[in-house]
CSV table of C-alpha atoms in Angstrom, one decimal:
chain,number,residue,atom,x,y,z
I,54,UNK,CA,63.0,34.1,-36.8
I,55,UNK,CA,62.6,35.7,-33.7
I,56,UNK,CA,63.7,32.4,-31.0
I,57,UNK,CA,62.4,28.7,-29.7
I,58,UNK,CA,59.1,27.4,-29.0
I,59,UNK,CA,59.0,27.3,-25.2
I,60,UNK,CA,57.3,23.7,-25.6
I,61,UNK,CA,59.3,21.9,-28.4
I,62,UNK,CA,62.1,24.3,-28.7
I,63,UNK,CA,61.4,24.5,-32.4
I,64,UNK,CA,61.9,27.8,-34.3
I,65,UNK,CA,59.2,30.9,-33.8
I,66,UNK,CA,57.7,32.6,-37.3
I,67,UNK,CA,58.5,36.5,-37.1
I,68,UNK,CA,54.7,37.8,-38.2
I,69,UNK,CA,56.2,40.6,-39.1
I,70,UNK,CA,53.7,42.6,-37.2
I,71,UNK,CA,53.3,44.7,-33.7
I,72,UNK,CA,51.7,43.3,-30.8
I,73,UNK,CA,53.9,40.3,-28.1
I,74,UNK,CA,56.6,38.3,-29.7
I,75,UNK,CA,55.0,34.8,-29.5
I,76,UNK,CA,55.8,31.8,-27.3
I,77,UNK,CA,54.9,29.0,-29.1
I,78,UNK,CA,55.3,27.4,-32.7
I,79,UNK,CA,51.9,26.0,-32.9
I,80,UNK,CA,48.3,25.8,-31.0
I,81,UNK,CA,49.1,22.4,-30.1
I,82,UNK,CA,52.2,23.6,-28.3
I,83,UNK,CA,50.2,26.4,-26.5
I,84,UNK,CA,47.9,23.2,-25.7
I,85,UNK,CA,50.9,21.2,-24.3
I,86,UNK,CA,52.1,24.3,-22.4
I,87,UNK,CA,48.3,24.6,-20.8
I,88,UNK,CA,48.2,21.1,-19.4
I,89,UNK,CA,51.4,21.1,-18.3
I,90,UNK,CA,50.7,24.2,-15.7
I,91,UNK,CA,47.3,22.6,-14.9
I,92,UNK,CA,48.5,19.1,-14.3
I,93,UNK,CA,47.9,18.4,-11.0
I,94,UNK,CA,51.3,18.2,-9.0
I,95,UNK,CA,52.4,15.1,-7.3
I,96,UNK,CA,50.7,11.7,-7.7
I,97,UNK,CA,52.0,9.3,-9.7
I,98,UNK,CA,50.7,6.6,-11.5
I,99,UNK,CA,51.4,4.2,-9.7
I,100,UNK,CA,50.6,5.7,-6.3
I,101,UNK,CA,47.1,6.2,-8.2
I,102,UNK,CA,47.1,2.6,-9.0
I,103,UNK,CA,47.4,1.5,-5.2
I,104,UNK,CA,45.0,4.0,-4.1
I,105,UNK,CA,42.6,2.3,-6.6
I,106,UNK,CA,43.5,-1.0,-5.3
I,107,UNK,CA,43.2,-0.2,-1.6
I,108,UNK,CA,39.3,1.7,-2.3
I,109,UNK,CA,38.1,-1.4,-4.6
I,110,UNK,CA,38.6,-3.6,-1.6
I,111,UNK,CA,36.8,-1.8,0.7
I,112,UNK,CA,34.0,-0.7,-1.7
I,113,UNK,CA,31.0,-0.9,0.2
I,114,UNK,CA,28.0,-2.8,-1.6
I,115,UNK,CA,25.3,-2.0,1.1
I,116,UNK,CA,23.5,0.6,1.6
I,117,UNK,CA,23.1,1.9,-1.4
I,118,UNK,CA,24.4,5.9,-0.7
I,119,UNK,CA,27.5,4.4,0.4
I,120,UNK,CA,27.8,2.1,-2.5
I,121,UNK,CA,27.2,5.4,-4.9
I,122,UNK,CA,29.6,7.7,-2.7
I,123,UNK,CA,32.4,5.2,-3.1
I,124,UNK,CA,31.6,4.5,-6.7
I,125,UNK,CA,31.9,8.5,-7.2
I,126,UNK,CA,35.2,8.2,-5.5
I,127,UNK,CA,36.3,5.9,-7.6
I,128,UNK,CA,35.2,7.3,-11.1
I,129,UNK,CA,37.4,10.6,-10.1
I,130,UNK,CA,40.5,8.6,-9.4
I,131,UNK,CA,40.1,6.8,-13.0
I,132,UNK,CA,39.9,9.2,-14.8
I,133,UNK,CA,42.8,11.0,-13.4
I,134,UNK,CA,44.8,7.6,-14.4
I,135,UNK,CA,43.1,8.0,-17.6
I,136,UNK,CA,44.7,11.2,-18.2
I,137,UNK,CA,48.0,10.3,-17.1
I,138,UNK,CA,47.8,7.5,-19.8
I,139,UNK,CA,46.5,9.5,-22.4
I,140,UNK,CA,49.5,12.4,-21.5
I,141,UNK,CA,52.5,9.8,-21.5
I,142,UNK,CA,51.1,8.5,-25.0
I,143,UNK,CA,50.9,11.8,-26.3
I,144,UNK,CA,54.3,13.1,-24.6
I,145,UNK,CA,55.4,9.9,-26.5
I,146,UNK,CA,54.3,10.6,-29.9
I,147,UNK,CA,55.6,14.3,-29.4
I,148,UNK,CA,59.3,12.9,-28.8
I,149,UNK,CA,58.4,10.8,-32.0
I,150,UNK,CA,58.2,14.2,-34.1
I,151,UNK,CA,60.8,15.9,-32.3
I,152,UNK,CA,63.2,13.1,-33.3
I,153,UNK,CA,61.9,13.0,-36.7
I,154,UNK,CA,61.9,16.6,-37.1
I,155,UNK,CA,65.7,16.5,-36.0
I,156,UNK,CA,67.0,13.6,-37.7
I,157,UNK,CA,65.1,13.6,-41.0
I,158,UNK,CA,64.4,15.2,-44.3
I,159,UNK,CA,60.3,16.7,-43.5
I,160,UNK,CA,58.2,15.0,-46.3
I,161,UNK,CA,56.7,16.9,-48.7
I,162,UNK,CA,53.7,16.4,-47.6
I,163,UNK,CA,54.2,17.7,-44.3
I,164,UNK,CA,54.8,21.1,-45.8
I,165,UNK,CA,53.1,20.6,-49.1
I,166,UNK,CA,51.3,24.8,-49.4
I,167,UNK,CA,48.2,23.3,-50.4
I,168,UNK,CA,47.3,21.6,-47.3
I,169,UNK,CA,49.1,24.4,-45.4
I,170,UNK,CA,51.6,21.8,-42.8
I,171,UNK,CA,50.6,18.6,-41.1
I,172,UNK,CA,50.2,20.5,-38.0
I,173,UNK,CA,48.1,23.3,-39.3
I,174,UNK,CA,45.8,20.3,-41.0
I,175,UNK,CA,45.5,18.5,-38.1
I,176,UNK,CA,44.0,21.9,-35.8
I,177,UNK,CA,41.5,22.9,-39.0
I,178,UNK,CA,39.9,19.5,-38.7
I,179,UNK,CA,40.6,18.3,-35.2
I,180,UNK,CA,36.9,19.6,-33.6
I,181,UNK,CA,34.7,18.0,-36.4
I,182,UNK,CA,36.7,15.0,-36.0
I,183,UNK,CA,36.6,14.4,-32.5
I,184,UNK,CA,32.4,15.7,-32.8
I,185,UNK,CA,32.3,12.8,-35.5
I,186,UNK,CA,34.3,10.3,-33.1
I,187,UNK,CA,32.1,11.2,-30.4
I,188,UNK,CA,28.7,10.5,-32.6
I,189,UNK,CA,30.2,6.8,-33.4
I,190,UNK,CA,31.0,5.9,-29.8
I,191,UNK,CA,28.5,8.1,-27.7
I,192,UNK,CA,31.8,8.5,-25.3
I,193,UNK,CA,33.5,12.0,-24.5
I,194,UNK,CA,36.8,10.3,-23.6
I,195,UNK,CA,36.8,7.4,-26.0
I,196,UNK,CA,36.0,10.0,-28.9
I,197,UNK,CA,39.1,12.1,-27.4
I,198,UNK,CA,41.3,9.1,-27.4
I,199,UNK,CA,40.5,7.8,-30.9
I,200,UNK,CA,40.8,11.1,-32.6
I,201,UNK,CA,44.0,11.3,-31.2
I,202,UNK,CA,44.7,7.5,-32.5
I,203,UNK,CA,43.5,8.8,-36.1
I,204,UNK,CA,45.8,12.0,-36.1
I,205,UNK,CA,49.0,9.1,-34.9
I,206,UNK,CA,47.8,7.1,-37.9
I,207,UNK,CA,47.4,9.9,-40.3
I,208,UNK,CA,51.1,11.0,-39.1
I,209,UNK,CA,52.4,7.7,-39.9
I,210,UNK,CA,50.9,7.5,-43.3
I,211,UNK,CA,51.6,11.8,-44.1
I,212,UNK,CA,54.5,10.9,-46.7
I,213,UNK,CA,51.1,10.3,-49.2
I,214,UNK,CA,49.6,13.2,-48.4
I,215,UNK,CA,50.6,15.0,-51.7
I,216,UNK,CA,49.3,12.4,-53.3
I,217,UNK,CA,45.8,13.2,-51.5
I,218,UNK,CA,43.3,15.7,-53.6
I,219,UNK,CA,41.3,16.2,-50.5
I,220,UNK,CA,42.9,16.2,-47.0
I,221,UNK,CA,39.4,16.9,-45.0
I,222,UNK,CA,38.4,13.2,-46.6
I,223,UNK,CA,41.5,11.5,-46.0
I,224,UNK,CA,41.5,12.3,-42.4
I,225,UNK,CA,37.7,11.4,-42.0
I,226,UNK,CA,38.6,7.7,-43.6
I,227,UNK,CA,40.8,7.3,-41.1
I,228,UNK,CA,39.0,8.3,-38.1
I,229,UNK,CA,36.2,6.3,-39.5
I,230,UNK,CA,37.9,3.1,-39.3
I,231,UNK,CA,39.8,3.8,-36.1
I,232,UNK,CA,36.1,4.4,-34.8
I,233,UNK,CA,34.5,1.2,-36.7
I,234,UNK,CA,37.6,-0.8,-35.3
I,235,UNK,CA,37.5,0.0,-32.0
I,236,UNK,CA,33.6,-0.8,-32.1
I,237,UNK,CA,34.3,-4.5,-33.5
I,238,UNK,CA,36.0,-5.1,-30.4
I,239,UNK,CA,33.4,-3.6,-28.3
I,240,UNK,CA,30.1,-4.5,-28.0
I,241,UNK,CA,28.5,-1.2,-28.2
I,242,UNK,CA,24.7,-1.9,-28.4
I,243,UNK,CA,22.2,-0.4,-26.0
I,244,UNK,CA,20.1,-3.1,-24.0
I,245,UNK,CA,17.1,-2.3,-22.0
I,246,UNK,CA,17.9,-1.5,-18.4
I,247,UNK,CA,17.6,-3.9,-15.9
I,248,UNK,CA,15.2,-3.7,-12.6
I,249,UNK,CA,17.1,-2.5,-9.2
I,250,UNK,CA,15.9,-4.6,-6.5
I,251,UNK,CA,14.2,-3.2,-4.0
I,252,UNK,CA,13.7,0.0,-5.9
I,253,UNK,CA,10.4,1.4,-7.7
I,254,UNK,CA,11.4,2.6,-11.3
I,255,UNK,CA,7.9,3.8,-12.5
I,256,UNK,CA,5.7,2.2,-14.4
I,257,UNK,CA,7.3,3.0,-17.8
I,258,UNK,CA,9.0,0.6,-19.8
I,259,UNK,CA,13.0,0.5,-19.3
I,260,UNK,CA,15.1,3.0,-21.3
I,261,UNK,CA,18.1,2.2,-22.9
I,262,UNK,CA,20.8,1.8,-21.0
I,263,UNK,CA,24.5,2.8,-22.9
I,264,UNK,CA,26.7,2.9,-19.4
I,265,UNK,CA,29.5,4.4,-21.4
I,266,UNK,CA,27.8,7.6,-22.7
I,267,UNK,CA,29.0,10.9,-22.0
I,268,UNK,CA,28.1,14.5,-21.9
I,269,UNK,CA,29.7,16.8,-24.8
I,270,UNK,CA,30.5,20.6,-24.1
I,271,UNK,CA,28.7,22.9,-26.5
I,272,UNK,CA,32.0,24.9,-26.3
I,273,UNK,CA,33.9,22.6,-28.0
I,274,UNK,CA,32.0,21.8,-31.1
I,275,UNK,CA,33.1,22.9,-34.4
I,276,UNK,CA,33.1,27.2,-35.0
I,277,UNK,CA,31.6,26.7,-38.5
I,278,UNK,CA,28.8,23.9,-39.3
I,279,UNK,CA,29.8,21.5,-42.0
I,280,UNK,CA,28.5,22.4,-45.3
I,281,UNK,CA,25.6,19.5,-46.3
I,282,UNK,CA,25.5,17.8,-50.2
I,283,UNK,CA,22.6,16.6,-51.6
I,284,UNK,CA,20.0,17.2,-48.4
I,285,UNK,CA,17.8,14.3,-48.3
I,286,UNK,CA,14.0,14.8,-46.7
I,287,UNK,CA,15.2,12.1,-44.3
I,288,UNK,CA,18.4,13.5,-42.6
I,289,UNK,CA,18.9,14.7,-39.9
I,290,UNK,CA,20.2,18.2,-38.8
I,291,UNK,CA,24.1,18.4,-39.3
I,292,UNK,CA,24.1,19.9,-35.9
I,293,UNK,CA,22.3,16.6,-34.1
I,294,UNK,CA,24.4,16.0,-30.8
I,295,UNK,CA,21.1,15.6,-28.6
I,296,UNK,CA,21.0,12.8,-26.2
I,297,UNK,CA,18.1,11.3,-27.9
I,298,UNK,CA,19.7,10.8,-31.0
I,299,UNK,CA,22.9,9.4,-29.8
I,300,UNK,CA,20.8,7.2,-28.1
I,301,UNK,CA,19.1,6.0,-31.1
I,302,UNK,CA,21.6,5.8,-33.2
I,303,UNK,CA,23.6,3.5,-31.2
I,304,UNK,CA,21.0,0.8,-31.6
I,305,UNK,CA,22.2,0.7,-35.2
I,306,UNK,CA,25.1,-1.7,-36.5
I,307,UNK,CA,28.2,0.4,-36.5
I,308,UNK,CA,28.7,0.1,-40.3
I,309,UNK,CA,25.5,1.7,-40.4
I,310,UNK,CA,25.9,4.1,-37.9
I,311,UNK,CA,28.6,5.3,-40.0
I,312,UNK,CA,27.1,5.6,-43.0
I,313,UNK,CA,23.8,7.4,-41.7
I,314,UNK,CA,26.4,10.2,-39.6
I,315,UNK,CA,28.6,10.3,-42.7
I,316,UNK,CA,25.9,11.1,-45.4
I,317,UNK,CA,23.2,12.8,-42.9
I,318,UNK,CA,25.1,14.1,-40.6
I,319,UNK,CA,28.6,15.0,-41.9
I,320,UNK,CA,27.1,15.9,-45.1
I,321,UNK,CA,29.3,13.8,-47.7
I,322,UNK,CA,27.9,12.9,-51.1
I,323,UNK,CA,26.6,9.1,-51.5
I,324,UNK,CA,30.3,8.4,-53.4
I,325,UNK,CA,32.2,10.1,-51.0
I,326,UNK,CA,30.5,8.2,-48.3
I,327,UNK,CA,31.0,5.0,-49.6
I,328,UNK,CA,34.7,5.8,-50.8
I,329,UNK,CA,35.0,6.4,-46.6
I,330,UNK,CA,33.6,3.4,-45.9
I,331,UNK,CA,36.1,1.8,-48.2
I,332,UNK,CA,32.8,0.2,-49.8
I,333,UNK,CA,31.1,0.0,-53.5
I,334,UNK,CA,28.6,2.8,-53.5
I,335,UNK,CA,25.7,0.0,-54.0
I,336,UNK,CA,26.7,-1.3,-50.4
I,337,UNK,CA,27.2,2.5,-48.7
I,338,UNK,CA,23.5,3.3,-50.2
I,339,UNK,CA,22.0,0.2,-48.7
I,340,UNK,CA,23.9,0.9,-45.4
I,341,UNK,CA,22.5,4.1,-45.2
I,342,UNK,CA,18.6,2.9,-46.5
I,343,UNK,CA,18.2,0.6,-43.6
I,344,UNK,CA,20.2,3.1,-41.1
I,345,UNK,CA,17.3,5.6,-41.8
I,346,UNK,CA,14.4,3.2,-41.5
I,347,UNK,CA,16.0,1.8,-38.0
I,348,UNK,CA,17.0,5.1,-37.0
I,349,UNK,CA,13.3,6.5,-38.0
I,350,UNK,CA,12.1,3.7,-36.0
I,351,UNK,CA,13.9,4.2,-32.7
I,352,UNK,CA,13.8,8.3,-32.4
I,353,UNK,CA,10.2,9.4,-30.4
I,354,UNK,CA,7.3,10.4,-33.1
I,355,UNK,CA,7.8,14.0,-32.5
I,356,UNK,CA,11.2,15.9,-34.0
I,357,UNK,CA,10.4,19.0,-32.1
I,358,UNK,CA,11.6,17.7,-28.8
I,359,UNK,CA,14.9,16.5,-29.8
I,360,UNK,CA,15.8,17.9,-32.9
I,361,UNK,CA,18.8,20.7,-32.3
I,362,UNK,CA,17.4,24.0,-31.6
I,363,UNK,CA,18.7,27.1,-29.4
I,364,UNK,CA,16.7,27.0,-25.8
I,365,UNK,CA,14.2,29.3,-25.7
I,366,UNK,CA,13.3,32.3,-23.3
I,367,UNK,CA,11.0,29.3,-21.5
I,368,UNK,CA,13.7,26.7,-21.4
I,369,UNK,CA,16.5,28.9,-19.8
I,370,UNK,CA,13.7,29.9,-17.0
I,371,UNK,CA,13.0,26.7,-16.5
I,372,UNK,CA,16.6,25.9,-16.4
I,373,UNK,CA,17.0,28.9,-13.7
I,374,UNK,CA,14.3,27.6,-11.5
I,375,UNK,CA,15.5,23.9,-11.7
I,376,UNK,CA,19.1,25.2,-10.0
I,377,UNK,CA,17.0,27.4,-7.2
I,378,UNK,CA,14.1,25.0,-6.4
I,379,UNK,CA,17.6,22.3,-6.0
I,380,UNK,CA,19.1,25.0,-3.8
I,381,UNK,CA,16.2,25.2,-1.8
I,382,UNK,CA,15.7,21.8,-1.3
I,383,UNK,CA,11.9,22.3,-2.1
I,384,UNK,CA,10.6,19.2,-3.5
I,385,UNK,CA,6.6,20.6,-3.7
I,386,UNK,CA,8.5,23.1,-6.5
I,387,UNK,CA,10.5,20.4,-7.9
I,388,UNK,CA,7.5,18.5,-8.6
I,389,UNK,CA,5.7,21.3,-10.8
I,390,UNK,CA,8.9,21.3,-13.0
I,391,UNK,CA,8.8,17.6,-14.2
I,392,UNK,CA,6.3,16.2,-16.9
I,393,UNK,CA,4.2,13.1,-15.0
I,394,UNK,CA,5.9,10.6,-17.3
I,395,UNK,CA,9.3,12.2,-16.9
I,396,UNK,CA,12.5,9.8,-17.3
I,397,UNK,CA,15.8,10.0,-15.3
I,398,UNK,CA,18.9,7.6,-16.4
I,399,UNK,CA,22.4,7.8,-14.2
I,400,UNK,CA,25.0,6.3,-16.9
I,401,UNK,CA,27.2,4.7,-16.0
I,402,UNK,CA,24.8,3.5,-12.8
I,403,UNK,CA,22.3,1.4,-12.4
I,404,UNK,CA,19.3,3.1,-11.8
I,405,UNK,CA,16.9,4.3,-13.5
I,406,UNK,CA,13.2,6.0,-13.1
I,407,UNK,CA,10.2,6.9,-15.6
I,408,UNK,CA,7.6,8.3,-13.8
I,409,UNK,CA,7.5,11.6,-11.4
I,410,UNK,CA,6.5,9.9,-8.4
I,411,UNK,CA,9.2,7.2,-8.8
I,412,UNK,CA,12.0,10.0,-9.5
I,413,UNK,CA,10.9,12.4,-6.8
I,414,UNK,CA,10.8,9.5,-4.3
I,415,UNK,CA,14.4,8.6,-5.1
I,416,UNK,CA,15.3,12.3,-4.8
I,417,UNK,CA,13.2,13.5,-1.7
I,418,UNK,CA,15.1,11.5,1.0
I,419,UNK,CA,18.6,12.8,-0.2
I,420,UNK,CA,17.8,16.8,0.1
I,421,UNK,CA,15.3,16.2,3.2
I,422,UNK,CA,17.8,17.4,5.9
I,423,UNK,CA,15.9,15.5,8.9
I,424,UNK,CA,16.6,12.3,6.7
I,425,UNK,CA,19.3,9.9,7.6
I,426,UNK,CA,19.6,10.0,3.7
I,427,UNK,CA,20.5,13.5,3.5
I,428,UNK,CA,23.4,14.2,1.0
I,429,UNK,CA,23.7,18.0,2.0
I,430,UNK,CA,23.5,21.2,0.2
I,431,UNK,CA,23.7,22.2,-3.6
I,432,UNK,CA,24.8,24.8,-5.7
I,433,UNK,CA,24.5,24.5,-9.5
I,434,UNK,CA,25.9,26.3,-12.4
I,435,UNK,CA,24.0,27.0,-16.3
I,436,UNK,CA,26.2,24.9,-18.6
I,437,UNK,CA,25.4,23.9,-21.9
I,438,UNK,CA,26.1,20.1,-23.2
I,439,UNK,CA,24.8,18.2,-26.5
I,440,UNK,CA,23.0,21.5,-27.5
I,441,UNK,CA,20.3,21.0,-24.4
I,442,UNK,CA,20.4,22.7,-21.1
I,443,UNK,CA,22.3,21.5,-18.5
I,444,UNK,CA,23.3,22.1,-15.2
I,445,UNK,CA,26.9,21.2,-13.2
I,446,UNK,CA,25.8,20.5,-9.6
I,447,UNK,CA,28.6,21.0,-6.4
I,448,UNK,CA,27.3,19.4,-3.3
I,449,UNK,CA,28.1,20.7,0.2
I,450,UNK,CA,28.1,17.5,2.6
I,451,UNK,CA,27.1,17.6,6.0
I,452,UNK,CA,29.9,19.2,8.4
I,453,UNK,CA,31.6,20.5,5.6
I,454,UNK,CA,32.6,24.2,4.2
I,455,UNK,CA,33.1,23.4,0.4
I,456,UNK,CA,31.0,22.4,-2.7
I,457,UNK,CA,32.4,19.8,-4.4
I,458,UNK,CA,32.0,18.6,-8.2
I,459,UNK,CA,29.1,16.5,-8.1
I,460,UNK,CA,27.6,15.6,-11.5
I,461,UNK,CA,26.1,17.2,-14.3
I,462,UNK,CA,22.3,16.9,-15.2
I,463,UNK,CA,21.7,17.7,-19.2
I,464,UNK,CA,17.9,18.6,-19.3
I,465,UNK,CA,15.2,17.8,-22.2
I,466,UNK,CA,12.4,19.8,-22.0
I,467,UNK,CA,8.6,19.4,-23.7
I,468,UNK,CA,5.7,21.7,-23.2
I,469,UNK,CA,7.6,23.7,-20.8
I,470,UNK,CA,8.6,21.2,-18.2
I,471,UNK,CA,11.2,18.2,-17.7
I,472,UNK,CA,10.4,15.4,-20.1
I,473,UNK,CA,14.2,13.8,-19.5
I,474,UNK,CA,17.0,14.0,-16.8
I,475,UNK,CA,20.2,12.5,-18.2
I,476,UNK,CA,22.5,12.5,-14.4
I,477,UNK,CA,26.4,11.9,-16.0
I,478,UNK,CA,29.5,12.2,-13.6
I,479,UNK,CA,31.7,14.7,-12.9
I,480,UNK,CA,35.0,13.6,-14.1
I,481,UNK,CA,34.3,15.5,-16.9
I,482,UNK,CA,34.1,18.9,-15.5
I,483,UNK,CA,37.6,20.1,-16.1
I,484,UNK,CA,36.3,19.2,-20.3
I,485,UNK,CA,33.5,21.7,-19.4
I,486,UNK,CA,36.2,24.3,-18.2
I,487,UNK,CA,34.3,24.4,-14.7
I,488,UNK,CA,35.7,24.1,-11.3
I,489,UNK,CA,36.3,21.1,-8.8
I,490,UNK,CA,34.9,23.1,-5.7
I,491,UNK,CA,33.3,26.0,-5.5
């Protein structure tokens, strides 16, 4: 032993090696470590909660740029409360172990050599996990928080652990059901978007609207793909994370939608599906049968422009000239990078467009500086998100000096131009490891 953890004072492991004595028992004490130095210092919850208060009373319905700026003021402030929830449960949990750690016998199956620790379980599995969470709910955060929730219930429950042949099963069951529970009390199903009044949305008919999807870093998905069983000619890539298909797929009844991610996605045999599912294998097959045929039915004709494949020479030069032509403000260039029938959604907004000429109509007044409209000057960075390009945008408002976090546009491209703009807010930028101001 060569001294404490400097998070949980536990005991270091000597590696016996050369190199910097270590500072931490564990990754997820590194982890705990990391936020702590980035949490932002001084406002408390409950100074957070009055702010809130104090801005939804004055949220201003009319016009609508002020409606959206105070809305965006607002999403940033949640999702800072957010993250002080989500801290104090986890801070909670983490006295939990401490205490248990220090009072208590470890069960065997927290130390059990074929699983290699509870701990060291819980980091080998916890990015396919939350990548699965996240294909069940379509939400970044709620993915986040019910991963967590499944890791809390598989802690409870790790006494039976060396009773468990396979851990990597066990711990999908349980995230399964934490997903298909929360989704019972949540009505999850896309509905067609709703006219704006007073706006022109294109002639298209309404996409789906899903106000609680989210962007998901590319940097945070899982280093090695999961190994597929028994490939069927109707699954879909095990890589699938494209906008599209989350979209789709969220049509489907969530015990469906589980059993099409588990067996076509995840890659687990029809038994093991249906032993995840906690259902006869009869029921899991039929599940997954008339997941296919719904999911066949609601993804576009053509695979080739949503299926999961790395962008192209073509797509990162669109992607390039996308961020100039924005910096630019050149709408007669914007124009020649969008397909005629191209479709922008705003989730969790309202609007909504699915034509050109209706998009660049919503877009012109807002970078025409002689327009009382004018939102000011951007700046955008190459990101990547759901395994399509994408762009973080910082905007610059008139009379001041910085570029703040603005939103992040994920791109889907056909034929070499925009075929889909997917707008998503920034409280997510600090997931994407990217600045608040630039």
């Amino acid at each position: 032993m060569t001294g404490k953890c400097q998070t949980c004072s536990g005991p270091l492991q000597d590696g016996g090696g050369p190199g910097r004595t270590a500072s931490y028992c564990s990754q997820a004490c590194r982890q705990r470590a990391y936020r702590e130095r980035k949490r932002p210092a001084g406002v408390p919850a409950g100074e957070l909660v009055s702010d809130l208060g104090d801005r939804l009373r004055r949220l201003r319905l009319e016009p609508a740029v002020a409606f959206h700026a105070d809305v965006e003021a607002l999403s940033t402030r949640f999702s800072r409360l957010r993250r002080l929830a989500r801290e104090a449960r986890e801070e909670r949990v983490e006295r939990v172990e401490r205490a248990e750690r220090a009072g208590f016998v470890t069960p065997v199956g927290v130390t059990n050599p074929r699983d290699g620790g509870f701990d060291a379980l819980v980091e080998a599995h916890r990015r396919e996990l939350r990548v699965h969470c996240y294909r069940l709910l379509g939400s970044y955060d709620e993915a986040e928080d019910l991963t967590q929730e499944a890791f809390l219930r598989a802690w409870r429950a790790r006494d039976t652990l060396e009773d468990v042949d396979n851990p990597r099963a066990w711990l999908y069951k349980i995230a399964t059901r934490v997903c298909l529970d929360f989704l019972r009390r949540h009505n999850r199903r896309p509905t067609p978007y709703e006219p704006v009044p007073g706006m022109d949305s294109g002639d298209g008919p309404p996409p789906p609207s899903l106000p609680w999807l989210q962007p998901f870093p590319d940097d945070q998905l899982p280093e090695t793909p999961v190994a597929r069983s028994e490939p069927d000619e109707e699954a879909v890539a095990g890589e699938t994370l494209e906008l599209v298909f989350l979209t789709a797929i969220q049509r489907l009844p969530p015990r469906q939608r589980a059993a099409v991610i588990l067996r076509d996605v995840a890659g687990w045999s029809a038994a093991e599906t249906a032993d995840l599912l906690g259902a006869s294998q009869a029921s899991a097959n039929s599940a997954v049968q008339r997941g296919r045929t719904a999911l066949r039915e609601a993804l576009p004709g053509s695979r080739e422009y949503w299926s999961a494949r790395p962008p192209s020479a073509d797509d990162l030069a669109l992607l390039r000239r996308y961020m100039e032509v924005a910096a630019r403000a050149d709408i007669d260039a914007m124009v020649e990078l969008v397909r005629e029938d191209a479709v922008l959604t705003m989730p969790p907004n309202p609007f909504w467009f699915t034509s050109r000429d209706a998009l660049i109509a919503f877009v012109r007044p807002n970078l025409d500086p002689a327009s009382p409209l004018f939102a000011g000057h951007w700046r955008h960075l190459p990101v990547r998100a759901n395994g399509q390009p994408a762009v973080a945008g910082y905007l610059r408002r008139p009379g001041t000096s910085v570029f703040r976090a603005q939103l992040i546009d994920v791109l889907r491209v056909e034929e070499g131009r925009i075929a889909q703009i997917t707008t998503f807010e920034p409280h997510l930028f600090e997931v994407f490891g990217l600045p608040m101001t630039l």
